[in-house]
Each structure stands twice: as C-alpha cells, then as structure tokens.
PDB file of C-alpha atoms in Angstrom:
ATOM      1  CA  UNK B   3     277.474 185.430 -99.547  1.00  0.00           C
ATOM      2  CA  UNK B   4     276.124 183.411 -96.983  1.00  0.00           C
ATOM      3  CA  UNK B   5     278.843 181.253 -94.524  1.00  0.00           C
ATOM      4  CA  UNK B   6     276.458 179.663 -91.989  1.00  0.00           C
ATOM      5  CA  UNK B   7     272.796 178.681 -92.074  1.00  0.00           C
ATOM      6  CA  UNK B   8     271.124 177.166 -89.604  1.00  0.00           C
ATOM      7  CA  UNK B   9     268.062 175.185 -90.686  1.00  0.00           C
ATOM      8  CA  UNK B  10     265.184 174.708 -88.513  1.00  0.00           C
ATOM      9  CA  UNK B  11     262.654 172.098 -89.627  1.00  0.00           C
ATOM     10  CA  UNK B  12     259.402 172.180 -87.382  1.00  0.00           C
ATOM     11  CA  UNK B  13     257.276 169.720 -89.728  1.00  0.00           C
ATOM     12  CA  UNK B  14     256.091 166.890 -88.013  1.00  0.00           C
ATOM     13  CA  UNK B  15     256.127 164.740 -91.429  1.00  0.00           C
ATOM     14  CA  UNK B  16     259.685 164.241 -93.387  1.00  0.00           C
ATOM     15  CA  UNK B  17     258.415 162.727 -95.965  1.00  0.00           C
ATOM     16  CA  UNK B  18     255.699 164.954 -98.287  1.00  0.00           C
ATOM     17  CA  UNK B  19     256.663 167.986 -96.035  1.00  0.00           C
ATOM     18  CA  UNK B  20     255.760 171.043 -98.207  1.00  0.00           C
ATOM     19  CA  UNK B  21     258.012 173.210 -95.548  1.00  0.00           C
ATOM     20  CA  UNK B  22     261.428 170.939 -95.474  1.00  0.00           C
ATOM     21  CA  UNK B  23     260.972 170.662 -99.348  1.00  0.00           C
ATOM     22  CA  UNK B  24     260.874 175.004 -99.081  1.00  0.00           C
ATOM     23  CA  UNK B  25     263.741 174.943 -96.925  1.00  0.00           C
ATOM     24  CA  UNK B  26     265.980 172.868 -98.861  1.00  0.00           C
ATOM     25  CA  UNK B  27     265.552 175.227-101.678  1.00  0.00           C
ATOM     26  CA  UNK B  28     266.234 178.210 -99.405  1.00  0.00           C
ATOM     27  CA  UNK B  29     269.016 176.689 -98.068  1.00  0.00           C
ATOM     28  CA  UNK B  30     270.539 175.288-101.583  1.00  0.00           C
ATOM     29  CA  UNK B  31     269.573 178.859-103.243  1.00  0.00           C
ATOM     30  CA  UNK B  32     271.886 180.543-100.376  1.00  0.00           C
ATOM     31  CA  UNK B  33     274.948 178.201-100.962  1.00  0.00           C
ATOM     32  CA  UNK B  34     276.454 178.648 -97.510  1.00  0.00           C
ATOM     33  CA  UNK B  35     279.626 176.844 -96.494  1.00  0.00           C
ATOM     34  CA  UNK B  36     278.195 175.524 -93.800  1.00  0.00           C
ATOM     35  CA  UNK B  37     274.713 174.280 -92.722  1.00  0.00           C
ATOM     36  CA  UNK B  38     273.765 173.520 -88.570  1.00  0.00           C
ATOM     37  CA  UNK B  39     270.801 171.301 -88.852  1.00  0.00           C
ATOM     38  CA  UNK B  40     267.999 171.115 -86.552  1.00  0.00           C
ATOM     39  CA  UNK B  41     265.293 169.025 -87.154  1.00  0.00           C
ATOM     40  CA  UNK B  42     262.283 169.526 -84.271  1.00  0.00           C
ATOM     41  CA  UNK B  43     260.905 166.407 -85.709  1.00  0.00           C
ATOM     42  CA  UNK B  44     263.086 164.653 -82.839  1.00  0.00           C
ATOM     43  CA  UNK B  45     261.607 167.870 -80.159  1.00  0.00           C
ATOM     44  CA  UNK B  46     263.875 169.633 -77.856  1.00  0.00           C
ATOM     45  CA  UNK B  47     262.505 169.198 -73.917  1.00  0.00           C
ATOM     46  CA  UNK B  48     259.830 171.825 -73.028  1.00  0.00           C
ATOM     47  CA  UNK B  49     261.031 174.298 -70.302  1.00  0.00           C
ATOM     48  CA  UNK B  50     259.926 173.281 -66.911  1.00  0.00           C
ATOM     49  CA  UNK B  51     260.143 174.849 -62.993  1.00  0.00           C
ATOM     50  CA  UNK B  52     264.275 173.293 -63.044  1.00  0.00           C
ATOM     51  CA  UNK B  53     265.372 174.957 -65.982  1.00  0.00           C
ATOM     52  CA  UNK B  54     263.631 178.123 -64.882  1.00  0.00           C
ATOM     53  CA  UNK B  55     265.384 177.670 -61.534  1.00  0.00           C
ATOM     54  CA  UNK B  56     268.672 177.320 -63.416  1.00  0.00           C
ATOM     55  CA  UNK B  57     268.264 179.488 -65.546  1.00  0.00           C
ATOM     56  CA  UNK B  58     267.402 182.277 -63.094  1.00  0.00           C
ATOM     57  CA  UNK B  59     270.255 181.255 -60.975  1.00  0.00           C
ATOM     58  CA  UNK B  60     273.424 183.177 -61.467  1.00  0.00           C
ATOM     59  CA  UNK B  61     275.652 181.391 -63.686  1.00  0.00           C
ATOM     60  CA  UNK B  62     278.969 181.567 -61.056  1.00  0.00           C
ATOM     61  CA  UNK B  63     275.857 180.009 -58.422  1.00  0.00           C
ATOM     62  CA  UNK B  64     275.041 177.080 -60.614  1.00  0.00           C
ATOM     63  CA  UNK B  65     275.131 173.668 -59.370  1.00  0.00           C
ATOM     64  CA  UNK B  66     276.516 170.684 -61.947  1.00  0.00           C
ATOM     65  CA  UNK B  67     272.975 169.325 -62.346  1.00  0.00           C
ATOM     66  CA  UNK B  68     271.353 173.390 -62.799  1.00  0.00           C
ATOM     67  CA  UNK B  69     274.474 173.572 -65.479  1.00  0.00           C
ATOM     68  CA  UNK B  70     273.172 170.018 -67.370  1.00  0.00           C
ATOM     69  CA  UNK B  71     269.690 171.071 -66.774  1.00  0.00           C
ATOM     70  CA  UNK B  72     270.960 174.593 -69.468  1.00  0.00           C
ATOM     71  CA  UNK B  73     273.300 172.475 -71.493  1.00  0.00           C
ATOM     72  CA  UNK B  74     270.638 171.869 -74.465  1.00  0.00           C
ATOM     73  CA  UNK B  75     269.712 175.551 -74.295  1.00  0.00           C
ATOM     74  CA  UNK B  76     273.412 176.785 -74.212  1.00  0.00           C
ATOM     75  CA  UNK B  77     273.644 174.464 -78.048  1.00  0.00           C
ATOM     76  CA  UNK B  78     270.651 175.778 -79.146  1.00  0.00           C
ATOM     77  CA  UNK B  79     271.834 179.923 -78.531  1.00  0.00           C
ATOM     78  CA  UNK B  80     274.893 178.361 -79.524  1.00  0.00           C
ATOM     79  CA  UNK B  81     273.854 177.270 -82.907  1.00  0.00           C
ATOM     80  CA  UNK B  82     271.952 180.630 -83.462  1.00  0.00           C
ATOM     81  CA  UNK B  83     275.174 182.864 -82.577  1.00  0.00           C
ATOM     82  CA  UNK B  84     277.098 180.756 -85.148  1.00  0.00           C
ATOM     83  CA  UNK B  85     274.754 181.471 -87.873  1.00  0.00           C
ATOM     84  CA  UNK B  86     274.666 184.295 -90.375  1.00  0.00           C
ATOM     85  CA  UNK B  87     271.199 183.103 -91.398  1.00  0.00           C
ATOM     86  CA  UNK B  88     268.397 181.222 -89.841  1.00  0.00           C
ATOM     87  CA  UNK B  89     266.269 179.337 -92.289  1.00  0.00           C
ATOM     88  CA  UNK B  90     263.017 178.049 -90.356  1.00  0.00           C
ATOM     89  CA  UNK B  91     260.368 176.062 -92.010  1.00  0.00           C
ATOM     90  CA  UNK B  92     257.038 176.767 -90.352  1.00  0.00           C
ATOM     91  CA  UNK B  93     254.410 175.091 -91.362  1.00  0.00           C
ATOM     92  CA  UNK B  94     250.968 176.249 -89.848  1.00  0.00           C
ATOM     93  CA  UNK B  95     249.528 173.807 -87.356  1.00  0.00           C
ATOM     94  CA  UNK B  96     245.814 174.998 -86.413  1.00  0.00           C
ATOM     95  CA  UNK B  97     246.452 178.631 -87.244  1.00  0.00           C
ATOM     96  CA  UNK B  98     249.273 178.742 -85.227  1.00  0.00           C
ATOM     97  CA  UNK B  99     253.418 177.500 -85.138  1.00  0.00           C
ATOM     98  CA  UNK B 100     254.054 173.834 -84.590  1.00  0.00           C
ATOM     99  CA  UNK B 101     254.655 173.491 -80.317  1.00  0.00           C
ATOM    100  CA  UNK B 102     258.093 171.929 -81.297  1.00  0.00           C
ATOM    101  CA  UNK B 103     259.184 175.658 -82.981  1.00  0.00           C
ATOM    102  CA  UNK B 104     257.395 177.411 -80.108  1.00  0.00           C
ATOM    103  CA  UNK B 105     259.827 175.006 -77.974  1.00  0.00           C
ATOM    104  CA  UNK B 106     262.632 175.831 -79.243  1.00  0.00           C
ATOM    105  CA  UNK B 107     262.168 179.642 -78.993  1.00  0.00           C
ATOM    106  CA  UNK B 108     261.386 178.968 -75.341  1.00  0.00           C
ATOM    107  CA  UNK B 109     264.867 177.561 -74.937  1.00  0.00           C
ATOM    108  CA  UNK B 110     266.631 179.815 -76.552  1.00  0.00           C
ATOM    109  CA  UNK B 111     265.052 183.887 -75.446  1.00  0.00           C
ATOM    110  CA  UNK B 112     267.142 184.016 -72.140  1.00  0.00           C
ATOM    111  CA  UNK B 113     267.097 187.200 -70.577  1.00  0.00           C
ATOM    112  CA  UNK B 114     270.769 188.056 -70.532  1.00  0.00           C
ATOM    113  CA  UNK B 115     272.141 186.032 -73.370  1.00  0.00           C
ATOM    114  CA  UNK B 116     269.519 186.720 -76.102  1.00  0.00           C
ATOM    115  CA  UNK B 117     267.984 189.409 -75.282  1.00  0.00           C
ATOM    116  CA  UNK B 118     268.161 191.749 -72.340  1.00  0.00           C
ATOM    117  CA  UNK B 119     265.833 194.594 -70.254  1.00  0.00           C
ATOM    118  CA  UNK B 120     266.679 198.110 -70.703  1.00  0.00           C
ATOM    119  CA  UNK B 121     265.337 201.410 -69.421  1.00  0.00           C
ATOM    120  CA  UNK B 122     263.646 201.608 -73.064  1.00  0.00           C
ATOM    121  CA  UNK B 123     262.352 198.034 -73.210  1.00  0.00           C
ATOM    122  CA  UNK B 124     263.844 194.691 -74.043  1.00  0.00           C
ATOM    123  CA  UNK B 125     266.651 194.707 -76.231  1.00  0.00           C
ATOM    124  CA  UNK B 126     267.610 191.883 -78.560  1.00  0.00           C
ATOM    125  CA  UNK B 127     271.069 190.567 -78.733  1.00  0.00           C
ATOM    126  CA  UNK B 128     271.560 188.571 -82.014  1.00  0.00           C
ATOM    127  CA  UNK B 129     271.420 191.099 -83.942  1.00  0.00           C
ATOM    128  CA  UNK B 130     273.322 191.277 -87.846  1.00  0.00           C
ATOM    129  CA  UNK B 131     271.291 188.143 -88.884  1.00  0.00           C
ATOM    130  CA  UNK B 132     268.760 187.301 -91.712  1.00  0.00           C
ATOM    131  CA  UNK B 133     265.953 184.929 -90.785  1.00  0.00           C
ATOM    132  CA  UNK B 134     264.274 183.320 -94.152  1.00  0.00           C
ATOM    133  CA  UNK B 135     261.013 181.524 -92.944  1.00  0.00           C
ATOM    134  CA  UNK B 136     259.328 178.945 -95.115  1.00  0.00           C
ATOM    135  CA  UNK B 137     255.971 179.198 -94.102  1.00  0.00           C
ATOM    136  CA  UNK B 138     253.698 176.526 -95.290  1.00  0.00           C
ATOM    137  CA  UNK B 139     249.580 175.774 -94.916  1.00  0.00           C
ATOM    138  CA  UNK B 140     246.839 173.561 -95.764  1.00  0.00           C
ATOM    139  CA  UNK B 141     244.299 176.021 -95.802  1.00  0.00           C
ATOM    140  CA  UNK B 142     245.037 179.440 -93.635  1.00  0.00           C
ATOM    141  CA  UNK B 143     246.369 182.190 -95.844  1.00  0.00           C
ATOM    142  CA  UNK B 144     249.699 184.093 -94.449  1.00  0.00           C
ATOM    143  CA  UNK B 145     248.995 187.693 -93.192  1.00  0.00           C
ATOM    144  CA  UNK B 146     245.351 186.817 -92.822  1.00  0.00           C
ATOM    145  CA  UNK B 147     243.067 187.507 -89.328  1.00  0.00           C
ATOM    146  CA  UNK B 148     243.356 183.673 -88.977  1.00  0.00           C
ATOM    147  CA  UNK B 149     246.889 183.595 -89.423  1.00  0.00           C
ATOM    148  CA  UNK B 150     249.010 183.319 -85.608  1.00  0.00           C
ATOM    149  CA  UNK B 151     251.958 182.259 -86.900  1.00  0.00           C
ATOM    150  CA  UNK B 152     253.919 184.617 -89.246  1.00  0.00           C
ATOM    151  CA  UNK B 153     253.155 187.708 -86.873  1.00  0.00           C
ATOM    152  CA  UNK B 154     254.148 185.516 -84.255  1.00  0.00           C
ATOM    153  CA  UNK B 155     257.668 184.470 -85.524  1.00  0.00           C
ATOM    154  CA  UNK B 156     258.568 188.237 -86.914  1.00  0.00           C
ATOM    155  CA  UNK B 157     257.941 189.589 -83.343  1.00  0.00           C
ATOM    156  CA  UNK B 158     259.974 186.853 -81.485  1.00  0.00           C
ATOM    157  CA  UNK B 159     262.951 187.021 -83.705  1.00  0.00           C
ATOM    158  CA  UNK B 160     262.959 190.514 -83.372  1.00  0.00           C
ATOM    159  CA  UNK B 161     262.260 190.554 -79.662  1.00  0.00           C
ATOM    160  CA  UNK B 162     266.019 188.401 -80.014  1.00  0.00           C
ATOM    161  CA  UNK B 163     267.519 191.058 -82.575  1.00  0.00           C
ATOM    162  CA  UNK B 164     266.984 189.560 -85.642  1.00  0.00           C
ATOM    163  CA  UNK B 165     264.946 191.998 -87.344  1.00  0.00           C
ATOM    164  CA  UNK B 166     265.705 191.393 -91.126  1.00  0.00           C
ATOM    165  CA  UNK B 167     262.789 188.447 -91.404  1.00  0.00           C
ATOM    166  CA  UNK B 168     261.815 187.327 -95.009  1.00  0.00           C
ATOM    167  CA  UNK B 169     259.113 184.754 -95.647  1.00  0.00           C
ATOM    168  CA  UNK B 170     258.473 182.178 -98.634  1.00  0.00           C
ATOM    169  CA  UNK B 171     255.186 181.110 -98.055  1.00  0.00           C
ATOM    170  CA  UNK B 172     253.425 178.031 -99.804  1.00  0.00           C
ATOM    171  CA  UNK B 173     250.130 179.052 -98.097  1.00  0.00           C
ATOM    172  CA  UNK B 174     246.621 177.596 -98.707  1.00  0.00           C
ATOM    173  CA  UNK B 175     248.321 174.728-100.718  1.00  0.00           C
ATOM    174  CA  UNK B 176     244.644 172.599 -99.893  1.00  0.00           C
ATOM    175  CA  UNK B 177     242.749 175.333-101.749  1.00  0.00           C
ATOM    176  CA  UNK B 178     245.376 176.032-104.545  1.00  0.00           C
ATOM    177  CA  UNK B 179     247.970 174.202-104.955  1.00  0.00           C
ATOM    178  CA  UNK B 180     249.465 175.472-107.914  1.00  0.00           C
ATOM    179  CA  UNK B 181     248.694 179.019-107.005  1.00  0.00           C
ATOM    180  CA  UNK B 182     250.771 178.200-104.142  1.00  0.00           C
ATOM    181  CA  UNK B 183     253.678 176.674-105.340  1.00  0.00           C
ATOM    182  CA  UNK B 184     253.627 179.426-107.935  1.00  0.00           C
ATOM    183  CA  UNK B 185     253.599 182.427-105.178  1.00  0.00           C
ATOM    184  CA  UNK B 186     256.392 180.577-103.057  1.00  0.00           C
ATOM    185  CA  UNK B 187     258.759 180.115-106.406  1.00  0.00           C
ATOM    186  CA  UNK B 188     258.566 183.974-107.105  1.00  0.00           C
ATOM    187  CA  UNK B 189     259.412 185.009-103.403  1.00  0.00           C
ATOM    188  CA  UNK B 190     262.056 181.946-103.880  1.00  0.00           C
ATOM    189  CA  UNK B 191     263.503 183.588-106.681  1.00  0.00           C
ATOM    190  CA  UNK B 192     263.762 186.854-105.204  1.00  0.00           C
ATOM    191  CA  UNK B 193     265.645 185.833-101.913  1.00  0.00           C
ATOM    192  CA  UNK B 194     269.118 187.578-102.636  1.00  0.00           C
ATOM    193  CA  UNK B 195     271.718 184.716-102.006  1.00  0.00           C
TER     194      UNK B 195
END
C-alpha cells in the first residue's frame, strides 16, 4: 500500500484539465495516507546565475541570502524524499512537457542531493520510488517520433533514481476522444494500488 504521494499538476487550466482529472483518479485509485500537493499552475521560480552560485557553493560556505536563494529547492527535494510515489500529470504542450514541469525538475536534480557523478556515470539518489505519469494530449500520440515528452520524463526521473515509471496516457483526445479515455481507463485499471 501506498503511504505518501506526491501529486504534481503541470496543467495550465484547472478547470476541464484532462491531466488533473487523470491524476485524481491515480491518486484516489492508490489510497495513500497522505497526499503532498503541488500544483505548477502557481510556477516555481526558474533557476537563474544566484541559485547556480548557491547552489554550487558549499553548503558550510553559504551565505543567509545563497541559503534563501535554495530554500524553495530544499521543499521541493524535500517533498520528493517524503514520497513513496510521485504522481505527475503531464499534459503535452507543443510536443513537449509544460516549462512549469521542466521547472520544477530544474530545481530539484542537484548534483549531490539527487543525484551524484561517479566513475561509471551519474548516479541517481531517490531511488525505491514509483513515478505514475498521467500523460495527456490534444493531438500528439505518446511514444510517437513527435512525442518529447514521455521519453523525456522516464530519462530524468531515472537520471534521479526513480526508475519504476508507469504512464496513463489520455493521448490524442482531439482526434479520439473516446478511444482515449478508453486506453487511459484500462492502463488506470491496471495500476497496482
């Protein structure tokens, strides 16, 4: 059983949003105890040259203002650690991941803390989590050539450690929507709670 989810909304739109709709269902077909919401609706700051500064400053070395500078970053890996699943609706945005998730990833893969540089490569350090994405289009179809987005998020959450990625996608829902809805209801149905 599932104790923590953390739910990511990326959609722009909260109401009619195909992907929120998807991850409420993911979220109320894992029953978790506890849900960490984090709606990029209201989007975290993009990094910049001071958070790069601070962030490649040694911690011990930090100033106060390098240390506020992290402090939305530090929640953010914060609220990932906590989690035993991440549930991240990701609806395609001109072939590609809304900037708000792409955002978000940016302030939260910190050498170090999230992932790390080995002899053999990087190595990602949240590992023993499930990510669930809810993956949601107008017209691309998932896994296709035009398709940016799902490759994109499998890499990056591995690149972190989490390697046990599932999608539900609600793809080409302006071609077919019932097709669509149908397709993301089976995958739905076989997410193991």
């Amino acid at each position: 059983m599932t104790k923590t989810v953390l739910r990511i909304d990326a959609s722009a739109r909260h109401t009619g949003s195909e992907s929120r709709a998807l991850t409420q269902r993911i979220v109320d077909r894992l029953a978790p105890t506890t849900v960490i919401n984090r709606d990029l609706a209201v989007p975290v700051p993009a990094i910049d040259s001071e958070w790069l500064t601070a962030n490649w400053t040694p911690e011990d070395q930090r100033t106060d203002a390098q240390r506020e500078t992290l402090a939305l970053s530090d929640t953010l890996i914060q609220e990932v650690q906590t989690a035993d699943t991440i549930v991240i609706g990701a609806p395609i945005y001109n072939f590609g991941i809304p900037a708000t998730l792409k955002t978000w990833i940016d302030q939260i893969a910190r050498a170090g803390i999230t992932f790390r540089y080995s002899e053999t490569g990087p190595q990602g350090l949240m590992t023993g989590k499930r990510a669930i994405v809810a993956i949601t289009s107008g017209g691309t179809q998932v896994g296709s050539d035009f398709d940016f987005a799902s490759g994109y998020l499998r890499h990056v959450l591995g690149f972190i450690g989490i390697t046990d990625v599932q999608f539900v996608a609600a793809d080409q829902l302006m071609v077919d929507a019932d097709a669509s809805h149908a397709k993301a209801e089976a995958a739905l149905q076989a997410l193991a709670a």
